[in-house]
Amino acid sequence: MTEVVEVFVPGHVTGLFSVHRADDPARTGSRGAGLTLSDGVTVRLEPADDRSVELDGRATSVDPVDHVLDTLGVDAHVAADSDLPVGSGFGVSGAMALGTAYAANTAFGCGRSDNALVRVAHEAEVSSGTGLGDVVAQARGGAPIRLEPGAPPHGRLDGIPETDRVEYLTFGGLSTEEVITGSTDVLSAAGEKALDRLVERPTLPRFVDASRQFAREADLLTPDVERVLDDVEGASMAMLGETVFALGTSLSEAGYDVETCEIHPAGATFR
Amino acid sequence: MTEVVEVFVPGHVTGLFSVHRADDPARTGSRGAGLTLSDGVTVRLEPADDRSVELDGRATSVDPVDHVLDTLGVDAHVAADSDLPVGSGFGVSGAMALGTAYAANTAFGCGRSDNALVRVAHEAEVSSGTGLGDVVAQARGGAPIRLEPGAPPHGRLDGIPETDRVEYLTFGGLSTEEVITGSTDVLSAAGEKALDRLVERPTLPRFVDASRQFAREADLLTPDVERVLDDVEGASMAMLGETVFALGTSLSEAGYDVETCEIHPAGATFR
């Protein structure tokens, strides 16, 4: 059991969502839609007697990762390298949880299925208060639509059958935990409305448009984000971070200094 | 509407399956398991007044492709290039149907979702008698387990969370239509048993082992295929073709002249 396993998990920006809570973490989650990104997190796991977690070379503690290792009953050294900023709405914690689940399953021969690993990672995120919908999206790839909340077999996914270049820029972090554990009635009503609009015609332009409307109605815009959204028609906000994303070249053409990637065609993949 | 759209769809070998018929083609399908392949089919579609279909540069007629174009109400020139032999258990017809659905949706702005396109292509395969489970697997990627038969929202998928190199060799074709429209009681009983074994421990070695047992019990082996399976412990048969596949280097190490690819991490992807 000294095998080192490496798994890449795409980043994920949610554009619109509603919150759905249940007693069971596997049934808790969000409905909504987002984009998985070719920028993501590479998780490198090695069985070890003492558990340790690193992110971009620094020792750290990540609740969902511990939760996954506890559930699988294993200890390991987990080193994650992220293309994306942490706490800015890119699903880095979900990627670490899912990558750890996949890598540990292989390294320790746990013999779980894809759905079982997604469920372990989703429950870890929900229990830690760090996310509601990233894991199921990151396990799927593409432009996932979360029709029903929760992990397999409860959640139900669809997707937008298109791809594009994605541009993004980040002003800083927002606490997912603060927003999703507070009152979410207004947010969820806006999210349900936006999802209905998207499902009616699941295209990327409609996704961006529904996301913009959602961000305004859910009252989540920060001054920096609002300024860019006022300036660039095709831009929207990543939930939950002080991050703006857009398709194609909308942001760079408007003069913003952006990072660039693509919609990722696959979910978690072994490296 | 003169846009040319190119979509790659992975090949798919089924190792074990059972047949499930219903009045509704979307509820008809197979339970079972297989591997999607990095060798696949690239479908190039261009809107046209006269419909035409090419495979590897030759004019041909492919019922599921016509069915997809009819359902979407469009006409186009469809040119497919296949890395894989036709009629040999690699899901080429499913790939052409799914690739046509994705490409036409983009070229004609049909505004359908991923699930809707998978359903259109699955129904086309079922109605044409050319396949029962390839399309849903090819839309997913990886090593799909078909827990429940049919297209979204009826079918239910899981997967084996591993990857590997795949080797294959083909002796010739078998008629999918002949086998799946005949009596399938013995075959389906063997398929259900093999699937139960796999679901209990969803790993690649278990998949190959369960597939070998299924191929023998379902009485589908041809003399050429049986000879290789007797010779190479890690080899099994692709359903339905006179094709042998194996993981890693089992076949080449035993001296067989094989084609080589990988398990494909994604489903249908735009090129």
Coordinates of C-alpha atoms in Angstrom, one line a residue:
Chain A
M1 CA 0.0 0.0 0.0
T2 CA 2.7 2.5 -0.9
E3 CA 1.1 3.4 -4.3
V4 CA 0.9 7.1 -5.2
V5 CA -2.3 8.0 -7.0
E6 CA -2.9 11.2 -8.9
V7 CA -6.4 12.5 -9.8
F8 CA -7.4 15.7 -11.6
V9 CA -10.8 17.2 -10.7
P10 CA -12.1 20.1 -12.8
G11 CA -13.0 23.4 -11.1
H12 CA -16.6 24.4 -11.1
V13 CA -18.4 27.8 -11.2
T14 CA -22.0 27.8 -10.3
G15 CA -24.0 30.6 -12.0
L16 CA -27.4 30.0 -10.4
F17 CA -28.7 27.8 -7.6
S18 CA -31.3 27.2 -4.9
V19 CA -30.7 25.5 -1.6
H20 CA -32.4 22.2 -0.6
R21 CA -31.9 20.9 2.9
A22 CA -32.7 17.5 4.3
D23 CA -31.7 15.5 7.4
D24 CA -29.7 13.2 5.2
P25 CA -26.6 14.9 3.7
A26 CA -26.9 12.7 0.6
R27 CA -30.3 14.3 0.0
T28 CA -29.2 17.8 0.8
G29 CA -27.8 19.9 -2.0
S30 CA -28.6 22.5 -4.5
R31 CA -30.5 22.7 -7.8
G32 CA -28.8 24.9 -10.3
A33 CA -26.3 25.1 -13.1
G34 CA -22.6 25.8 -13.7
L35 CA -19.6 25.2 -15.8
T36 CA -16.8 22.7 -15.0
L37 CA -13.4 24.1 -15.9
S38 CA -10.2 22.7 -17.5
D39 CA -8.5 24.7 -14.7
G40 CA -8.9 22.5 -11.6
V41 CA -7.2 20.7 -8.8
T42 CA -4.7 17.8 -9.0
V43 CA -4.8 15.6 -5.9
R44 CA -1.8 13.3 -5.2
L45 CA -2.5 10.7 -2.5
E46 CA -0.1 8.4 -0.8
P47 CA -1.0 6.0 2.0
A48 CA 0.7 7.0 5.3
D49 CA 0.4 6.2 9.0
D50 CA 0.0 9.9 9.9
R51 CA -2.6 11.9 8.0
S52 CA -1.5 15.1 6.5
V53 CA -3.0 17.5 3.9
E54 CA -1.1 20.1 1.7
L55 CA -2.5 22.7 -0.7
D56 CA -0.1 24.2 -3.1
G57 CA 2.9 23.1 -1.0
R58 CA 1.6 24.3 2.3
A59 CA 0.3 22.2 5.2
T60 CA -3.3 22.9 5.8
S61 CA -6.5 21.4 7.2
V62 CA -9.5 20.8 4.9
D63 CA -12.6 19.4 6.7
P64 CA -14.1 17.7 3.6
V65 CA -10.9 15.8 3.0
D66 CA -10.7 14.6 6.6
H67 CA -14.3 13.6 6.3
V68 CA -13.7 11.5 3.1
L69 CA -10.7 9.8 4.7
D70 CA -12.7 9.0 7.8
T71 CA -15.6 7.6 5.8
L72 CA -13.2 5.3 3.8
G73 CA -11.4 4.4 7.1
V74 CA -7.9 5.3 5.8
D75 CA -5.0 7.6 6.5
A76 CA -2.9 9.2 3.8
H77 CA -0.7 12.1 2.8
V78 CA -2.9 14.2 0.5
A79 CA -1.1 16.9 -1.6
A80 CA -3.3 19.1 -3.8
D81 CA -2.1 21.6 -6.5
S82 CA -4.8 24.0 -7.5
D83 CA -4.9 26.1 -10.8
L84 CA -7.6 28.1 -9.1
P85 CA -7.8 30.5 -6.1
V86 CA -9.3 29.1 -2.9
G87 CA -12.5 30.4 -1.4
S88 CA -13.5 32.3 -4.6
G89 CA -16.3 30.1 -6.0
F90 CA -14.3 27.6 -8.0
G91 CA -15.2 24.5 -6.0
V92 CA -11.6 23.9 -4.8
S93 CA -12.8 22.2 -1.6
G94 CA -15.2 19.9 -3.6
A95 CA -12.4 19.0 -5.9
M96 CA -10.1 18.1 -3.0
A97 CA -12.9 16.0 -1.5
L98 CA -13.7 14.2 -4.7
G99 CA -10.0 13.8 -5.7
T100 CA -9.2 12.3 -2.3
A101 CA -12.2 9.9 -2.6
Y102 CA -11.0 8.6 -6.1
A103 CA -7.4 8.4 -5.2
A104 CA -7.9 6.7 -1.9
N105 CA -10.3 4.2 -3.5
T106 CA -7.5 3.2 -5.9
A107 CA -4.6 3.4 -3.4
F108 CA -6.4 1.3 -0.8
G109 CA -8.4 -1.0 -3.0
C110 CA -11.7 0.1 -1.4
G111 CA -13.7 -1.3 -4.3
R112 CA -16.4 1.5 -4.3
S113 CA -18.2 2.5 -7.5
D114 CA -18.2 6.0 -9.1
N115 CA -21.6 6.8 -7.6
A116 CA -20.4 5.7 -4.1
L117 CA -17.3 7.9 -4.2
V118 CA -19.3 10.9 -5.4
R119 CA -21.7 10.3 -2.5
V120 CA -18.9 10.1 0.0
A121 CA -17.4 13.4 -1.3
H122 CA -20.8 15.2 -1.5
E123 CA -21.7 14.2 2.1
A124 CA -18.3 15.4 3.2
E125 CA -18.9 18.8 1.6
V126 CA -22.4 19.1 2.9
S127 CA -21.4 18.1 6.5
S128 CA -18.6 20.6 6.4
G129 CA -20.8 23.4 5.2
T130 CA -18.4 24.1 2.3
G131 CA -20.6 23.3 -0.7
L132 CA -23.9 21.9 -1.9
G133 CA -23.5 21.2 -5.6
D134 CA -19.9 21.3 -6.7
V135 CA -19.1 17.7 -6.2
V136 CA -21.8 16.1 -8.3
A137 CA -21.0 18.7 -11.0
Q138 CA -17.3 18.0 -10.9
A139 CA -17.8 14.3 -11.1
R140 CA -19.8 14.8 -14.4
G141 CA -17.9 17.4 -16.3
G142 CA -19.3 19.7 -19.1
A143 CA -21.9 22.3 -18.2
P144 CA -23.9 20.5 -15.6
I145 CA -27.6 21.3 -14.8
R146 CA -28.5 20.0 -11.3
L147 CA -32.2 19.1 -11.8
E148 CA -32.6 17.5 -8.4
P149 CA -30.4 18.1 -5.3
G150 CA -28.1 15.6 -3.7
A151 CA -25.7 12.8 -4.4
P152 CA -26.5 9.5 -6.3
P153 CA -29.0 7.9 -6.2
H154 CA -31.0 11.0 -5.1
G155 CA -29.6 13.8 -7.3
R156 CA -30.4 14.1 -11.0
L157 CA -28.3 15.8 -13.6
D158 CA -28.6 17.1 -17.1
G159 CA -26.3 19.4 -19.0
I160 CA -25.9 22.0 -21.7
P161 CA -24.5 20.2 -24.8
E162 CA -22.0 23.0 -25.8
T163 CA -18.5 24.0 -25.1
D164 CA -16.6 27.3 -25.0
R165 CA -13.6 29.1 -23.7
V166 CA -14.1 30.5 -20.2
E167 CA -12.5 33.7 -18.9
Y168 CA -12.5 34.7 -15.2
L169 CA -11.1 37.2 -12.7
T170 CA -11.2 37.2 -9.0
F171 CA -11.4 40.1 -6.5
G172 CA -11.3 37.9 -3.4
G173 CA -13.2 35.4 -1.3
L174 CA -16.7 35.0 0.0
S175 CA -17.7 32.5 2.7
T176 CA -19.8 29.8 1.2
E177 CA -20.7 28.7 4.7
E178 CA -22.0 32.1 5.8
V179 CA -24.3 32.4 2.8
I180 CA -25.6 28.9 2.7
T181 CA -26.2 28.5 6.4
G182 CA -28.1 31.9 6.6
S183 CA -31.6 32.6 5.3
T184 CA -31.8 31.5 1.7
D185 CA -35.4 32.1 0.8
V186 CA -34.9 35.0 -1.5
L187 CA -31.8 33.4 -3.1
S188 CA -33.6 30.1 -3.6
A189 CA -36.7 31.7 -5.2
A190 CA -34.4 33.5 -7.6
G191 CA -32.5 30.3 -8.3
E192 CA -35.7 28.3 -9.0
K193 CA -36.9 31.0 -11.5
A194 CA -33.5 31.1 -13.2
L195 CA -33.3 27.3 -13.5
D196 CA -36.8 27.1 -15.0
R197 CA -35.6 29.6 -17.7
L198 CA -32.5 27.6 -18.4
V199 CA -34.3 24.2 -18.6
E200 CA -36.7 25.7 -21.1
R201 CA -33.8 26.3 -23.5
P202 CA -30.5 24.8 -22.2
T203 CA -27.9 26.8 -24.2
L204 CA -24.8 28.6 -23.0
P205 CA -26.0 32.2 -23.8
R206 CA -29.2 31.4 -21.8
F207 CA -27.1 30.1 -18.9
V208 CA -25.1 33.3 -18.7
D209 CA -28.2 35.5 -19.0
A210 CA -30.1 33.5 -16.3
S211 CA -27.0 33.6 -14.1
R212 CA -26.7 37.4 -14.3
Q213 CA -30.4 37.8 -13.5
F214 CA -30.0 35.4 -10.6
A215 CA -26.9 37.2 -9.1
R216 CA -28.8 40.5 -9.0
E217 CA -32.1 39.1 -7.7
A218 CA -30.3 37.0 -5.0
D219 CA -28.6 40.2 -3.9
L220 CA -25.1 38.6 -3.8
L221 CA -23.2 41.1 -5.9
T222 CA -20.3 42.9 -4.3
P223 CA -19.3 46.4 -5.5
D224 CA -16.3 45.1 -7.6
V225 CA -18.4 42.3 -9.2
E226 CA -21.3 44.6 -9.9
R227 CA -19.0 47.1 -11.7
V228 CA -17.8 44.4 -14.1
L229 CA -21.3 43.1 -14.7
D230 CA -22.5 46.5 -15.5
D231 CA -19.6 46.9 -17.9
V232 CA -19.6 43.5 -19.7
E233 CA -22.9 42.1 -20.9
G234 CA -21.8 38.5 -21.1
A235 CA -20.3 38.3 -17.6
S236 CA -21.7 36.8 -14.5
M237 CA -20.7 35.9 -10.9
A238 CA -19.3 32.7 -9.6
M239 CA -21.3 31.3 -6.6
L240 CA -19.9 31.9 -4.0
G241 CA -16.8 34.0 -4.5
E242 CA -15.9 37.5 -5.5
T243 CA -15.3 36.2 -9.0
V244 CA -16.6 37.2 -12.4
F245 CA -16.7 34.7 -15.3
A246 CA -17.7 35.0 -19.0
L247 CA -17.6 32.9 -22.1
G248 CA -15.5 33.5 -25.2
T249 CA -13.5 36.7 -25.0
S250 CA -16.0 39.1 -23.5
L251 CA -13.9 40.1 -20.5
S252 CA -10.5 40.3 -22.2
E253 CA -12.0 42.3 -25.1
A254 CA -13.4 44.8 -22.5
G255 CA -9.8 45.2 -21.2
Y256 CA -9.9 43.1 -18.1
D257 CA -6.8 41.1 -17.1
V258 CA -8.2 37.5 -17.0
E259 CA -7.3 33.9 -16.6
T260 CA -8.4 31.6 -19.4
C261 CA -9.5 28.0 -19.6
E262 CA -12.1 25.8 -21.3
I263 CA -15.3 24.0 -20.3
H264 CA -13.9 20.6 -19.2
P265 CA -15.4 17.6 -21.1
A266 CA -14.9 15.1 -18.3
G267 CA -15.3 14.6 -14.6
A268 CA -12.6 13.4 -12.2
T269 CA -9.8 11.7 -14.2
F270 CA -6.7 9.7 -13.2
R271 CA -3.4 11.3 -14.2
Chain B
M1 CA -27.0 27.5 -41.1
T2 CA -23.8 26.5 -42.9
E3 CA -21.8 25.8 -39.8
V4 CA -19.8 22.6 -39.8
V5 CA -19.8 20.9 -36.4
E6 CA -17.4 18.0 -35.4
V7 CA -18.1 15.7 -32.4
F8 CA -16.0 12.8 -31.2
V9 CA -17.9 9.9 -29.6
P10 CA -15.9 7.1 -27.8
G11 CA -16.2 3.5 -28.9
H12 CA -17.8 1.2 -26.4
V13 CA -17.3 -2.5 -25.8
T14 CA -20.0 -4.2 -23.6
G15 CA -18.6 -7.1 -21.6
L16 CA -21.9 -8.4 -20.0
F17 CA -25.6 -7.5 -20.4
S18 CA -29.2 -8.5 -20.1
V19 CA -32.0 -7.4 -22.4
H20 CA -35.0 -5.4 -21.2
R21 CA -37.8 -4.7 -23.6
A22 CA -40.7 -2.2 -23.1
D23 CA -43.2 -0.6 -25.5
D24 CA -41.5 2.7 -25.1
P25 CA -38.0 2.7 -26.8
A26 CA -36.8 5.2 -24.1
R27 CA -37.5 2.5 -21.5
T28 CA -36.1 -0.3 -23.6
G29 CA -32.4 -1.1 -23.2
S30 CA -29.9 -3.3 -21.5
R31 CA -28.4 -3.6 -18.0
G32 CA -24.8 -4.4 -18.0
A33 CA -21.3 -3.0 -18.1
G34 CA -18.6 -2.1 -20.5
L35 CA -15.6 0.2 -21.4
T36 CA -15.7 3.4 -23.4
L37 CA -12.6 3.7 -25.6
S38 CA -10.3 6.5 -26.7
D39 CA -10.7 4.9 -30.2
G40 CA -14.0 6.1 -31.4
V41 CA -16.0 7.9 -34.2
T42 CA -15.6 11.5 -35.3
V43 CA -18.9 12.8 -36.8
R44 CA -18.7 15.9 -39.0
L45 CA -22.1 17.4 -39.8
E46 CA -23.0 20.2 -42.2
P47 CA -26.6 21.4 -42.8
A48 CA -27.7 20.5 -46.4
D49 CA -30.8 20.4 -48.4
D50 CA -30.3 16.8 -49.4
R51 CA -29.5 14.3 -46.7
S52 CA -26.4 12.1 -47.1
V53 CA -24.3 9.9 -44.8
E54 CA -20.7 8.8 -45.3
L55 CA -18.6 6.4 -43.2
D56 CA -14.9 6.5 -43.8
G57 CA -15.3 8.3 -47.0
R58 CA -18.0 6.0 -48.5
A59 CA -21.6 6.8 -49.0
T60 CA -23.8 4.6 -46.9
S61 CA -27.1 4.4 -45.1
V62 CA -27.3 4.2 -41.3
D63 CA -30.8 3.8 -39.9
P64 CA -30.1 5.3 -36.5
V65 CA -28.6 8.4 -38.1
D66 CA -31.7 8.9 -40.3
H67 CA -33.8 8.4 -37.2
V68 CA -32.0 11.1 -35.3
L69 CA -32.2 13.6 -38.2
D70 CA -35.9 12.8 -38.6
T71 CA -36.6 13.3 -34.9
L72 CA -34.8 16.7 -34.9
G73 CA -36.5 17.6 -38.1
V74 CA -33.4 18.5 -40.0
D75 CA -31.4 17.5 -43.1
A76 CA -27.6 17.4 -43.3
H77 CA -24.5 15.9 -44.7
V78 CA -23.1 13.6 -42.1
A79 CA -19.5 12.3 -42.5
A80 CA -18.2 9.9 -39.9
D81 CA -14.6 8.7 -39.5
S82 CA -14.2 5.6 -37.4
D83 CA -11.1 4.4 -35.6
L84 CA -12.9 1.1 -35.1
P85 CA -14.3 -1.7 -37.4
V86 CA -18.0 -1.6 -38.0
G87 CA -20.3 -4.4 -36.9
S88 CA -17.7 -5.9 -34.5
G89 CA -19.1 -4.8 -31.1
F90 CA -17.6 -1.3 -30.7
G91 CA -20.8 0.7 -30.8
V92 CA -20.0 2.5 -34.1
S93 CA -23.7 2.8 -34.9
G94 CA -24.5 4.3 -31.5
A95 CA -21.5 6.7 -31.8
M96 CA -22.9 7.8 -35.2
A97 CA -26.3 8.4 -33.8
L98 CA -25.1 10.2 -30.7
G99 CA -22.5 12.3 -32.7
T100 CA -25.2 13.2 -35.2
A101 CA -27.6 14.3 -32.4
Y102 CA -24.9 16.5 -30.7
A103 CA -23.7 18.0 -34.0
A104 CA -27.2 18.7 -35.3
N105 CA -28.3 20.3 -32.1
T106 CA -25.4 22.8 -32.4
A107 CA -25.6 23.3 -36.1
F108 CA -29.3 23.9 -36.2
G109 CA -29.7 25.6 -32.8
C110 CA -32.2 23.0 -31.6
G111 CA -31.7 24.0 -28.0
R112 CA -32.0 20.4 -26.5
S113 CA -30.2 19.3 -23.3
D114 CA -27.6 16.6 -23.0
N115 CA -30.3 14.2 -21.6
A116 CA -32.7 15.0 -24.5
L117 CA -30.0 14.3 -27.1
V118 CA -29.0 11.0 -25.4
R119 CA -32.6 10.0 -25.5
V120 CA -33.0 10.8 -29.2
A121 CA -30.0 8.8 -30.1
H122 CA -30.9 5.9 -27.8
E123 CA -34.4 5.7 -29.2
A124 CA -32.9 5.7 -32.7
E125 CA -30.7 2.7 -31.9
V126 CA -33.5 0.8 -30.2
S127 CA -36.0 1.5 -33.0
S128 CA -33.4 0.4 -35.6
G129 CA -32.5 -2.8 -33.7
T130 CA -28.8 -1.9 -33.7
G131 CA -28.1 -1.5 -30.0
L132 CA -29.6 -1.4 -26.5
G133 CA -27.0 0.2 -24.2
D134 CA -24.1 1.7 -26.2
V135 CA -25.5 5.2 -26.5
V136 CA -26.1 5.9 -22.8
A137 CA -22.6 4.5 -22.1
Q138 CA -21.0 6.5 -24.9
A139 CA -22.6 9.7 -23.6
R140 CA -21.0 9.1 -20.1
G141 CA -17.5 7.9 -20.8
G142 CA -15.3 5.9 -18.4
A143 CA -16.3 2.3 -17.5
P144 CA -20.1 2.6 -17.4
I145 CA -22.3 0.2 -15.4
R146 CA -25.9 0.3 -16.7
L147 CA -27.8 -0.3 -13.4
E148 CA -31.3 0.3 -15.0
P149 CA -32.1 0.1 -18.7
G150 CA -33.1 2.9 -21.0
A151 CA -32.4 6.6 -21.8
P152 CA -32.8 9.5 -19.4
P153 CA -34.8 9.9 -17.2
H154 CA -35.4 6.1 -17.0
G155 CA -32.0 4.6 -17.2
R156 CA -29.6 4.7 -14.3
L157 CA -25.8 4.6 -14.6
D158 CA -22.9 4.0 -12.3
G159 CA -19.2 3.3 -13.2
I160 CA -16.0 1.6 -12.3
P161 CA -13.6 4.4 -10.9
E162 CA -10.5 3.1 -12.6
T163 CA -8.7 3.5 -15.9
D164 CA -6.4 1.3 -18.0
R165 CA -4.9 0.6 -21.4
V166 CA -7.2 -1.5 -23.6
E167 CA -6.1 -4.0 -26.2
Y168 CA -8.4 -5.5 -28.8
L169 CA -8.4 -7.7 -31.9
T170 CA -11.3 -8.5 -34.3
F171 CA -12.0 -11.6 -36.3
G172 CA -15.2 -10.2 -37.9
G173 CA -18.8 -9.1 -37.4
L174 CA -21.8 -10.6 -35.6
S175 CA -25.3 -9.3 -36.2
T176 CA -26.5 -7.4 -33.1
E177 CA -30.0 -7.4 -34.5
E178 CA -30.0 -11.2 -34.8
V179 CA -29.0 -11.8 -31.3
I180 CA -31.0 -9.2 -29.5
T181 CA -34.2 -9.8 -31.4
G182 CA -34.0 -13.6 -30.8
S183 CA -34.6 -15.4 -27.6
T184 CA -32.6 -13.8 -24.9
D185 CA -33.6 -15.7 -21.7
V186 CA -30.4 -17.6 -21.2
L187 CA -28.3 -14.6 -22.1
S188 CA -30.2 -12.3 -19.8
A189 CA -30.1 -14.7 -16.9
A190 CA -26.3 -14.9 -17.3
G191 CA -26.1 -11.1 -17.7
E192 CA -28.0 -10.4 -14.5
K193 CA -25.8 -12.8 -12.5
A194 CA -22.6 -11.3 -13.9
L195 CA -23.9 -7.7 -13.2
D196 CA -24.7 -8.7 -9.6
R197 CA -21.1 -10.0 -9.2
L198 CA -19.7 -6.7 -10.6
V199 CA -21.9 -4.4 -8.5
E200 CA -20.8 -6.2 -5.4
R201 CA -17.2 -5.1 -6.1
P202 CA -16.9 -2.7 -9.1
T203 CA -13.3 -3.0 -10.1
L204 CA -11.8 -3.6 -13.6
P205 CA -10.4 -7.1 -12.8
R206 CA -13.9 -8.1 -11.5
F207 CA -15.4 -6.7 -14.7
V208 CA -13.2 -8.8 -17.0
D209 CA -13.8 -11.9 -14.9
A210 CA -17.6 -11.4 -14.9
S211 CA -17.5 -10.7 -18.6
R212 CA -15.6 -13.9 -19.4
Q213 CA -18.1 -15.9 -17.4
F214 CA -21.0 -14.2 -19.0
A215 CA -19.7 -14.8 -22.6
R216 CA -19.4 -18.5 -21.9
E217 CA -22.7 -18.9 -20.1
A218 CA -24.6 -16.8 -22.7
D219 CA -23.2 -19.2 -25.4
L220 CA -22.0 -16.4 -27.6
L221 CA -18.4 -17.5 -28.2
T222 CA -17.3 -18.2 -31.7
P223 CA -14.4 -20.7 -32.3
D224 CA -11.9 -17.9 -32.9
V225 CA -12.9 -15.9 -29.8
E226 CA -13.0 -19.0 -27.7
R227 CA -9.5 -20.0 -28.7
V228 CA -8.1 -16.6 -27.5
L229 CA -10.1 -16.7 -24.3
D230 CA -8.8 -20.1 -23.5
D231 CA -5.3 -18.8 -24.2
V232 CA -5.4 -15.5 -22.4
E233 CA -6.8 -15.3 -18.9
G234 CA -7.5 -11.6 -18.9
A235 CA -9.3 -11.5 -22.2
S236 CA -13.1 -11.3 -22.8
M237 CA -15.5 -10.8 -25.8
A238 CA -17.0 -7.6 -27.0
M239 CA -20.8 -7.8 -27.2
L240 CA -21.8 -8.2 -30.0
G241 CA -18.9 -8.8 -32.4
E242 CA -16.3 -11.4 -33.1
T243 CA -13.9 -9.2 -31.0
V244 CA -11.6 -10.0 -28.1
F245 CA -10.6 -7.2 -25.6
A246 CA -8.3 -7.2 -22.6
L247 CA -6.8 -4.7 -20.2
G248 CA -3.1 -3.8 -19.9
T249 CA -0.9 -5.9 -22.1
S250 CA -2.4 -9.3 -21.7
L251 CA -3.1 -9.9 -25.4
S252 CA 0.1 -8.4 -26.8
E253 CA 2.2 -10.3 -24.2
A254 CA 0.6 -13.5 -25.4
G255 CA 1.8 -12.7 -28.9
Y256 CA -1.4 -11.4 -30.5
D257 CA -1.3 -8.6 -33.0
V258 CA -3.6 -6.0 -31.3
E259 CA -4.9 -2.5 -31.6
T260 CA -4.4 -0.4 -28.5
C261 CA -6.3 2.5 -26.9
E262 CA -7.3 3.7 -23.4
I263 CA -10.5 3.9 -21.4
H264 CA -11.9 7.3 -22.4
P265 CA -12.6 9.7 -19.5
A266 CA -15.4 11.6 -21.2
G267 CA -18.5 11.1 -23.3
A268 CA -19.3 12.8 -26.6
T269 CA -17.1 15.9 -27.0
F270 CA -16.9 18.7 -29.5
R271 CA -13.7 18.8 -31.6

